[in-house]
Amino acid sequence: MRLIRRSSLILLAICLASALAVFMVASRTATGIYMAEGRARAEALLGLTIQALDGHLRRFEVVPDLLADQERVSRLVQNPTDGARIQAMNLWLQARNTELDSSDIYIMTPDGVTIAASNHHRADSFIGQNFTYRPYFTAALAGQTGRFYAIGTTSGVRGYYFAAPILDETNATVGVVAVKIGLDVIEAEWRAQDAAIMVTDPEGIVFLASDSGLRYQGLLPLTPDRLARTAASRRYADVPVSEMAVTQADDLLTMDGHEYLTAQELMPRAGWTVHVLLDAAYLRAQARLAALAFLGAALAVVLLIWQRRARLTERLALQLQTKAELERRVAERTADLAQANALIETEIAERRLTEQELRRTQSDLVQAGKLAALGQMSAALSHEINQPLAAARNYADSAAILIDRGDGVRAKENVGQILSLIDRMAAIARHLRNVARKPDAPLQDIVLRDAVAEALALVAPRLLQVAVDLPDDLPPVRGGPVRLQQVLVNLLSNAADAMAESGALRIEVTGRRAGGRVLLTVRDYGPGVPAAIADRIFDPFFTTKSVGSGLGLGLSISYNIMKDFGGDLRVANHPEGGAVFTLDLQASIARQEAAE
């Protein structure tokens, strides 16, 4: 009896030791897996956070430059004592601030004194305040774009500042215009995440965070140099900053006694560092639970084997029971797999529907762009149609008089003139109908000379002088005739708009062959494309026109149409002045040579 009891104790000790070893190995393995998944999730959330934050800032990045280019702004800073002009500017800035949904817009003279502001009517108005200590002011005064995050020393409201220089006719800086935007909406979105998100300034101080308790604490040691730089710019006004007890090893950050898995990335343009923190204790707890589940499964298997060996006499019954249990598990897993397959098929169908909706939306945008272009041309085309209508009326009245006089020959000539005018109006209507129709035909060979002629017929009333140079040996190109015509109309209309102030509407359309491609260029003699917006000119809804003059879709739609043709649309400035848009098209001859 004692021998049996001793053997049982030894067996129990061996089992416990084995279970402990299995748990430790499983826990270590599960921890590695959960931590790796946490790192991947933190990196993904970091990328999305940076994209959202950068996109919010980019909405307002060019606003100060656009405001500084206004002639009324330049005149104001050159006459800062004109009370009537200052009052008008205050109202104008207030209206622009409401349209842009920004926090504040204000104008400063070179000595840093604010002379006009959108908040002129409020008790905490910026008018009369001096902001020479702000880095965004000094950067703009030096001719650069100023950027800076700070707490307002006047309003006490956090915000991000963009600033641009105001230039006079000699390109000398005569003032600074600044735009302040709020970032509270970004923090509100972060609170919905299951991770902590915070942003630090170049000195390592947290100024944006999903948890408001983390604000104005330093992740880096607050050395005298860092504190002096922060105080000089008055970034945080009178709000005190403190140093946080932080230790970091690799991607693990210990903060206030809690350990976090962290991912961080620098935003060079803003000078910020974005941090995403996941609770490492939670990940380790999940790993331990997974290890316990694995250990439980392992113990269940061991127990099953032990029972089978201990009950040899009941082998058949145990085998039947095991078989039934296995079949049940297979059935459950098969059902789970079928359900997963059904979910995958549903997701695939939804994705296809989404892609179809995206294509339909893109087609609708192209159609909207064409109709918008037709609307812009309507005034000029009405003149083009009213002129032959008036002439036809005169010929008809004259023909009636000649018939009464018995002069049939001259009356017949008048009728011929009326028919010619009717043909002219029908051609104009045919051009408009072709442009307005939604294209659904496949790509085909297009003669560039015909496409250019059709486009010029549509925009001819807006143009004074167009020089067309298309060689006779220029091969046909691959594309859709209606959509190519739309691209040309957009480029010609934009060229006319660019030269509207100069009054010299001179446009050159040139074509040449380059290997298996055909390059068609449209050059105007306007002011050209500023380098600051050249990279964004083809973005949707980007426009330099005044409010109500355009949606910013024309060049974006034209760019996508050229991509659909297997070509490209580029922009550059001509050395002698003006903008040059180049259509890079595939020649149909090159397609035939590739087939051979």
XYZ file of C-alpha atoms in Angstrom:
596
model
C 0.000 0.000 0.000
C 2.786 2.422 0.939
C 4.606 1.585 -2.307
C 1.491 2.362 -4.375
C 0.968 5.678 -2.518
C 4.607 6.670 -3.056
C 4.381 5.878 -6.762
C 1.223 7.982 -7.049
C 2.919 10.977 -5.369
C 5.919 10.716 -7.685
C 3.621 10.531 -10.719
C 1.654 13.564 -9.479
C 4.880 15.548 -8.951
C 6.048 14.675 -12.468
C 2.699 15.738 -13.913
C 2.744 19.064 -12.045
C 6.323 19.798 -13.144
C 5.463 18.926 -16.742
C 2.354 21.137 -16.619
C 4.390 24.043 -15.233
C 7.029 23.634 -17.962
C 4.353 23.480 -20.681
C 2.657 26.584 -19.259
C 5.922 28.562 -19.193
C 6.781 27.625 -22.798
C 3.237 28.306 -23.989
C 3.103 31.598 -22.091
C 6.407 32.753 -23.594
C 5.303 31.762 -27.100
C 1.851 33.356 -26.741
C 3.393 36.536 -25.332
C 5.657 36.818 -28.366
C 2.697 36.333 -30.701
C 0.434 38.835 -28.915
C 3.213 41.411 -28.649
C 3.977 41.061 -32.380
C 0.296 41.524 -33.198
C 0.228 44.541 -30.868
C 3.228 46.080 -32.655
C 1.560 45.601 -36.034
C -1.682 47.136 -34.743
C 0.186 50.072 -33.196
C 2.084 50.719 -36.452
C -1.139 50.591 -38.478
C -2.920 52.966 -36.094
C 0.139 55.249 -36.148
C 0.013 55.466 -39.942
C -3.715 56.261 -39.944
C -3.262 58.877 -37.211
C -0.457 60.647 -39.083
C -2.458 60.625 -42.331
C -5.504 62.145 -40.617
C -3.441 64.775 -38.780
C -1.409 65.703 -41.861
C -4.559 65.866 -43.986
C -6.218 68.228 -41.486
C -3.201 70.551 -41.589
C -2.906 70.458 -45.395
C -6.463 71.796 -45.717
C -5.262 75.150 -44.424
C -1.592 75.166 -45.513
C -2.059 77.322 -48.630
C -4.730 79.623 -47.151
C -2.253 82.292 -45.873
C -0.507 82.418 -49.282
C -3.829 82.856 -51.063
C -4.882 85.604 -48.657
C -1.492 87.333 -48.914
C -1.853 87.481 -52.725
C -5.005 89.597 -52.392
C -4.370 93.163 -53.540
C -6.580 94.564 -50.780
C -4.357 92.938 -48.148
C -1.181 94.451 -49.621
C -2.799 97.895 -49.817
C -3.900 97.680 -46.182
C -0.453 96.936 -44.704
C 1.003 99.772 -46.781
C -1.641 102.144 -45.346
C -2.163 100.791 -41.809
C -3.792 103.993 -40.497
C -6.742 104.007 -42.935
C -9.661 103.401 -40.532
C -12.294 102.728 -43.210
C -10.045 100.225 -44.962
C -9.224 98.482 -41.663
C -12.930 98.148 -40.804
C -13.682 96.708 -44.256
C -10.784 94.277 -43.888
C -12.032 93.153 -40.445
C -15.416 92.256 -41.934
C -13.779 90.532 -44.923
C -11.508 88.444 -42.669
C -14.488 87.535 -40.480
C -16.365 86.242 -43.539
C -13.340 84.252 -44.789
C -12.847 82.758 -41.305
C -16.465 81.565 -41.271
C -16.156 80.035 -44.760
C -12.923 78.203 -43.928
C -14.129 77.057 -40.475
C -10.794 78.193 -39.043
C -10.229 79.626 -35.568
C -8.832 83.103 -36.379
C -7.321 85.070 -39.300
C -5.305 88.237 -38.695
C -2.873 90.636 -40.428
C 0.282 92.121 -38.879
C 2.666 94.881 -39.920
C 6.435 94.196 -40.067
C 6.790 95.341 -36.432
C 4.470 92.509 -35.339
C 1.428 94.655 -34.442
C -1.971 93.228 -35.481
C -3.992 95.790 -37.457
C -6.928 93.641 -38.662
C -8.449 90.382 -37.407
C -11.479 88.177 -37.876
C -12.127 88.376 -34.115
C -12.197 92.197 -34.127
C -15.655 92.189 -32.517
C -14.703 90.003 -29.539
C -13.338 91.007 -26.141
C -10.204 88.893 -26.735
C -9.521 90.460 -30.157
C -5.955 90.255 -31.521
C -6.047 93.866 -32.794
C -3.212 95.847 -31.251
C -1.420 92.710 -29.998
C 2.254 92.193 -30.906
C 3.371 88.677 -31.913
C 7.019 89.192 -32.832
C 7.964 86.482 -30.297
C 6.118 83.802 -32.282
C 8.335 81.710 -34.631
C 5.632 81.681 -37.328
C 5.847 85.501 -37.533
C 9.631 85.611 -37.854
C 9.593 82.838 -40.501
C 6.949 84.646 -42.593
C 8.748 87.984 -42.219
C 11.833 86.261 -43.675
C 9.798 85.260 -46.752
C 9.051 81.679 -45.708
C 5.890 79.803 -44.736
C 5.493 79.939 -40.961
C 4.170 76.972 -38.955
C 3.790 76.726 -35.179
C 1.639 75.083 -32.507
C 0.901 77.042 -29.335
C -1.637 78.156 -26.764
C -2.954 81.606 -27.610
C -1.518 84.199 -25.236
C -4.578 86.391 -25.795
C -7.405 83.855 -26.108
C -5.900 80.984 -24.109
C -7.128 78.594 -26.849
C -4.835 75.938 -28.320
C -4.259 76.004 -32.073
C -1.892 75.531 -34.997
C -0.698 78.633 -36.841
C 0.138 79.066 -40.554
C 1.660 82.359 -41.707
C 2.767 83.836 -45.057
C 4.537 87.065 -46.085
C 2.631 89.935 -47.723
C 4.634 91.342 -50.628
C 4.408 94.682 -52.418
C 5.020 95.367 -56.111
C 8.794 95.028 -55.621
C 8.433 91.674 -53.819
C 9.483 93.277 -50.546
C 7.804 91.925 -47.388
C 5.407 94.567 -46.048
C 3.438 92.460 -43.578
C 2.359 88.998 -42.430
C -1.011 87.210 -42.612
C -1.647 84.351 -40.147
C -4.352 81.665 -39.924
C -5.049 79.784 -36.681
C -6.865 76.423 -36.740
C -8.136 74.278 -33.888
C -7.134 70.645 -33.301
C -9.732 69.677 -30.677
C -11.686 67.655 -33.257
C -8.614 65.457 -33.820
C -8.329 64.689 -30.097
C -12.042 63.875 -29.937
C -11.588 61.242 -32.654
C -8.606 59.733 -30.843
C -10.673 59.057 -27.712
C -12.677 56.451 -29.644
C -9.524 54.319 -30.097
C -8.508 51.512 -27.734
C -4.964 52.892 -27.630
C -3.471 56.054 -26.143
C -2.335 58.624 -28.733
C -0.201 61.661 -28.040
C 1.885 64.194 -30.001
C 5.070 65.839 -28.697
C 6.748 69.055 -29.850
C 10.471 69.298 -30.767
C 11.293 69.649 -27.062
C 9.528 66.356 -26.217
C 6.551 68.034 -24.479
C 3.095 66.474 -24.990
C 0.627 69.019 -26.372
C -1.997 66.774 -28.005
C -3.269 63.593 -26.360
C -6.309 61.330 -26.247
C -5.958 61.537 -22.449
C -6.046 65.201 -21.352
C -4.031 64.317 -18.250
C -0.933 63.726 -20.419
C -0.830 67.258 -21.823
C 2.081 69.599 -21.054
C 4.300 66.848 -19.664
C 7.780 66.190 -21.012
C 8.826 62.742 -22.216
C 12.394 64.061 -22.442
C 14.331 65.690 -19.589
C 13.316 69.353 -19.316
C 16.804 70.817 -19.523
C 17.348 74.573 -19.105
C 17.878 74.896 -22.876
C 14.544 73.227 -23.651
C 12.711 75.318 -21.102
C 14.356 78.512 -22.384
C 13.337 77.784 -25.995
C 9.785 77.001 -24.916
C 9.556 80.162 -22.836
C 11.016 82.347 -25.627
C 8.285 81.332 -28.074
C 5.630 81.340 -25.313
C 4.337 78.128 -26.871
C 2.276 77.224 -23.810
C 1.588 80.766 -22.599
C 1.286 80.652 -18.792
C 0.508 76.923 -18.550
C 3.254 75.183 -16.510
C 5.011 72.134 -17.973
C 6.338 69.229 -15.942
C 8.661 66.301 -16.518
C 7.140 62.835 -16.656
C 8.807 59.785 -15.063
C 9.473 57.735 -18.197
C 11.796 54.857 -19.007
C 11.999 53.162 -22.389
C 13.619 49.932 -23.588
C 13.262 49.185 -27.301
C 9.534 49.598 -28.046
C 8.366 49.253 -24.425
C 7.658 52.488 -22.532
C 7.103 52.625 -18.776
C 5.097 55.690 -17.765
C 3.624 56.364 -14.313
C 4.136 52.726 -13.347
C 2.356 51.367 -16.426
C 4.117 49.582 -19.277
C 3.080 50.350 -22.861
C 3.958 48.951 -26.255
C 4.762 52.075 -28.280
C 5.146 53.076 -31.916
C 6.257 56.557 -32.903
C 7.099 58.524 -36.037
C 8.322 62.041 -36.798
C 6.241 64.466 -38.880
C 9.088 66.525 -40.415
C 6.928 69.311 -41.875
C 5.317 70.098 -38.525
C 8.308 69.097 -36.355
C 6.102 66.816 -34.272
C 6.470 63.227 -33.081
C 3.305 61.095 -32.977
C 3.152 58.281 -30.376
C 0.699 55.350 -30.202
C 0.663 53.383 -26.919
C -0.941 49.982 -26.302
C -1.289 48.591 -22.772
C 1.417 45.892 -22.539
C -0.147 44.454 -19.369
C -3.356 43.764 -21.265
C -1.451 42.015 -24.059
C 0.439 39.872 -21.555
C -2.810 38.985 -19.767
C -4.285 37.880 -23.090
C -1.168 35.784 -23.710
C -1.477 34.157 -20.284
C -5.108 33.331 -20.942
C -4.140 31.750 -24.261
C -1.381 29.763 -22.507
C -3.858 28.575 -19.860
C -6.257 27.502 -22.590
C -3.463 25.573 -24.306
C -2.433 23.994 -21.009
C -6.027 23.014 -20.337
C -6.248 21.391 -23.754
C -2.945 19.579 -23.157
C -4.089 18.375 -19.730
C -7.346 17.192 -21.241
C -5.417 15.108 -23.787
C -3.156 13.672 -21.073
C -6.124 12.875 -18.901
C -7.848 11.170 -21.790
C -4.817 8.985 -22.468
C -4.486 8.142 -18.768
C -8.128 7.179 -18.575
C -7.798 4.972 -21.629
C -4.812 3.166 -20.127
C -6.503 2.824 -16.717
C -9.692 1.418 -18.163
C -8.517 -1.161 -20.654
C -11.649 -3.184 -20.122
C -13.782 -0.313 -21.402
C -11.697 0.352 -24.547
C -14.504 -0.277 -26.995
C -16.920 2.058 -25.215
C -14.246 4.714 -24.886
C -13.380 4.433 -28.582
C -17.029 4.845 -29.525
C -17.295 7.843 -27.215
C -14.116 9.388 -28.646
C -15.346 8.812 -32.203
C -18.644 10.479 -31.425
C -16.852 13.415 -29.797
C -14.547 13.738 -32.805
C -17.463 13.682 -35.238
C -19.206 16.373 -33.215
C -16.120 18.581 -33.272
C -15.694 18.013 -37.015
C -19.318 18.949 -37.531
C -18.879 22.121 -35.476
C -15.696 23.074 -37.282
C -17.321 22.304 -40.627
C -20.243 24.543 -39.668
C -17.830 27.254 -38.533
C -15.909 26.929 -41.805
C -19.122 27.126 -43.822
C -20.158 30.215 -41.872
C -16.708 31.776 -42.416
C -16.929 30.990 -46.144
C -20.372 32.586 -46.280
C -19.022 35.703 -44.568
C -16.084 35.827 -47.003
C -18.427 35.498 -49.978
C -20.600 38.272 -48.562
C -17.546 40.521 -48.098
C -16.397 39.772 -51.657
C -19.842 40.667 -53.016
C -19.890 43.878 -50.960
C -16.391 44.777 -52.180
C -17.460 44.255 -55.799
C -20.524 46.408 -55.271
C -18.310 49.067 -53.694
C -15.912 48.961 -56.654
C -18.844 49.277 -59.074
C -20.176 52.230 -57.082
C -16.688 53.809 -57.147
C -16.496 53.463 -60.930
C -20.008 54.885 -61.281
C -19.132 57.795 -58.985
C -15.960 58.505 -60.984
C -18.008 58.478 -64.199
C -20.520 60.864 -62.607
C -17.663 63.197 -61.594
C -16.384 63.193 -65.180
C -19.900 63.987 -66.390
C -20.266 66.737 -63.783
C -16.975 68.237 -64.911
C -18.165 68.310 -68.515
C -21.478 69.904 -67.614
C -19.656 72.470 -65.476
C -17.453 73.301 -68.460
C -20.551 73.631 -70.652
C -22.047 76.016 -68.106
C -18.935 78.202 -68.189
C -19.091 78.302 -71.995
C -22.819 79.057 -72.129
C -22.466 82.871 -72.097
C -20.032 82.913 -74.989
C -21.990 80.292 -76.947
C -25.244 82.250 -76.503
C -23.532 85.147 -78.285
C -22.321 82.745 -80.984
C -25.891 81.477 -81.556
C -27.711 84.820 -81.151
C -25.563 86.401 -83.855
C -26.623 83.965 -86.650
C -30.223 84.084 -85.330
C -30.297 87.861 -85.697
C -28.699 87.613 -89.141
C -31.214 84.943 -90.210
C -34.075 87.204 -89.071
C -32.716 90.076 -91.149
C -32.295 87.820 -94.217
C -35.856 86.513 -93.761
C -37.326 90.051 -93.510
C -35.316 91.115 -96.560
C -36.443 88.014 -98.493
C -40.105 88.835 -97.768
C -39.630 92.359 -99.116
C -37.803 91.065 -102.234
C -40.600 88.547 -102.916
C -43.180 91.354 -102.693
C -41.064 93.274 -105.232
C -40.798 90.234 -107.495
C -37.016 89.978 -107.124
C -36.881 86.170 -106.867
C -33.136 85.844 -107.548
C -32.073 87.975 -104.608
C -34.765 86.437 -102.402
C -33.323 82.993 -103.234
C -29.849 84.213 -102.265
C -31.241 85.358 -98.881
C -32.802 81.938 -98.320
C -29.408 80.361 -99.058
C -27.781 82.620 -96.458
C -30.453 81.581 -93.907
C -29.730 77.870 -94.584
C -25.993 78.487 -94.090
C -26.657 80.174 -90.733
C -28.937 77.281 -89.675
C -26.132 74.794 -90.510
C -23.744 76.853 -88.405
C -26.074 76.758 -85.367
C -26.651 73.013 -85.846
C -22.879 72.415 -85.791
C -22.612 74.294 -82.493
C -25.475 72.258 -81.014
C -23.881 69.035 -82.267
C -20.607 69.914 -80.537
C -22.407 70.589 -77.266
C -24.411 67.352 -77.490
C -21.256 65.293 -78.111
C -19.506 66.841 -75.092
C -22.490 66.406 -72.745
C -23.038 62.711 -73.646
C -21.685 60.175 -71.075
C -18.954 58.071 -72.764
C -19.138 54.273 -72.542
C -17.386 53.254 -75.778
C -14.043 51.375 -75.759
C -10.800 53.051 -76.803
C -10.394 53.659 -80.529
C -8.124 55.433 -83.005
C -8.560 59.214 -82.982
C -7.237 61.768 -85.495
C -5.802 64.575 -83.372
C -6.514 67.254 -85.971
C -10.259 66.473 -85.808
C -10.305 66.348 -81.992
C -8.501 69.718 -81.720
C -10.858 71.277 -84.271
C -13.925 70.051 -82.349
C -12.565 71.442 -79.055
C -11.690 74.802 -80.645
C -15.192 75.047 -82.086
C -16.599 74.802 -78.550
C -14.341 77.411 -76.924
C -13.719 79.653 -79.953
C -15.883 82.542 -78.603
C -13.500 82.889 -75.613
C -10.277 82.870 -77.646
C -8.784 85.644 -79.766
C -5.692 83.987 -81.243
C -4.948 80.256 -81.452
C -1.912 78.879 -83.326
C -2.262 75.159 -84.226
C 0.801 73.216 -85.418
C -0.069 69.556 -86.120
C 2.189 67.794 -88.680
C 0.439 65.929 -91.503
C 2.307 62.689 -90.694
C 1.141 62.688 -87.080
C -0.333 59.190 -86.411
C -3.747 58.595 -84.808
C -3.830 58.081 -81.037
C -5.683 55.654 -78.779
C -8.525 57.056 -76.667
C -12.168 58.092 -76.539
C -13.066 60.999 -78.854
C -15.602 62.597 -76.505
C -13.394 62.324 -73.388
C -10.298 63.559 -75.283
C -12.364 66.496 -76.498
C -13.358 67.194 -72.880
C -9.686 67.246 -71.798
C -8.815 69.710 -74.593
C -11.799 71.949 -73.734
C -10.723 72.008 -70.071
C -7.125 72.937 -70.964
C -8.173 75.623 -73.492
C -10.728 77.099 -71.042
C -8.168 77.160 -68.208
C -5.658 78.838 -70.531
C -8.218 81.520 -71.393
C -8.973 82.042 -67.667
C -5.241 82.337 -66.870
C -4.838 85.124 -69.444
C -8.113 86.901 -68.693
C -6.468 89.750 -66.780
C -3.714 90.343 -69.354
C -6.187 90.547 -72.237
C -3.736 88.872 -74.658
C -5.591 85.571 -75.312
C -2.873 83.838 -77.297
C -2.703 80.020 -77.202
C -0.404 77.613 -79.046
C -1.425 73.974 -79.726
C 1.483 71.825 -80.959
C 1.799 68.108 -81.684
C 4.830 65.907 -82.280
C 5.720 62.241 -82.308
C 8.102 60.729 -79.724
C 8.774 57.062 -80.514
C 5.566 55.138 -79.981
C 3.902 58.141 -78.288
C 2.331 61.384 -79.456
C 2.870 64.552 -77.383
C 0.230 67.293 -77.702
C 1.057 70.565 -75.870
C -1.222 73.510 -74.998
C 0.714 76.678 -74.100
C -0.719 79.960 -72.844
C 0.931 83.340 -72.192
C -0.437 83.804 -68.675
C 1.439 84.021 -65.365
C 2.325 80.299 -65.319
C 1.880 77.768 -62.490
C 3.499 78.682 -59.118
C 6.009 76.085 -57.940
C 4.196 75.844 -54.580
C 1.074 74.317 -56.192
C 2.583 72.470 -59.183
C 2.556 69.124 -57.308
C -1.094 69.533 -56.243
C -2.672 71.057 -59.347
C -4.195 67.711 -60.394
C -5.663 66.968 -56.925
C -9.489 66.827 -56.727
C -11.175 70.041 -55.507
C -7.887 72.003 -55.663
C -8.416 75.358 -57.394
C -6.850 78.804 -57.377
C -10.000 80.441 -58.715
C -12.243 82.563 -56.542
C -15.199 81.034 -54.702
C -17.985 80.158 -57.163
C -15.708 80.217 -60.235
C -14.796 76.533 -60.256
C -15.031 73.244 -58.344
C -11.383 72.242 -58.792
C -12.395 69.070 -60.688
C -11.456 69.963 -64.292
C -7.729 69.120 -64.170
C -8.277 66.150 -61.833
C -10.872 64.633 -64.202
C -8.634 65.350 -67.214
C -5.689 63.645 -65.463
C -7.778 60.517 -64.748
C -9.078 60.438 -68.340
C -5.495 60.464 -69.651
C -4.605 57.612 -67.271
C -7.600 55.665 -68.637
C -6.144 56.152 -72.140
C -2.802 54.680 -70.986
C -1.263 58.149 -71.213
C -0.307 61.022 -68.936
C -0.969 64.734 -68.305
C 1.914 66.961 -67.140
C 2.369 70.667 -66.459
C 5.440 72.912 -66.619
C 6.266 76.590 -67.064
C 7.658 77.822 -70.390
C 11.077 79.557 -70.133
C 9.611 82.609 -71.883
C 6.524 82.720 -69.665
C 3.168 80.993 -69.470
C 2.090 77.450 -68.603
C 2.563 74.377 -70.834
C 0.242 71.354 -70.415
C 1.458 68.181 -72.188
C -0.853 65.301 -73.208
C 1.201 62.088 -73.553
C -0.885 59.731 -75.758
C -0.266 56.255 -77.151
C 0.095 56.206 -80.937
C -2.022 53.552 -82.673
C 0.947 52.724 -84.951
C 3.007 51.704 -81.905
C 0.188 49.390 -80.916
C 0.226 47.725 -84.325
C 4.016 47.333 -84.250
C 3.818 45.666 -80.816
C 1.239 43.212 -82.162
C 3.512 42.297 -85.094
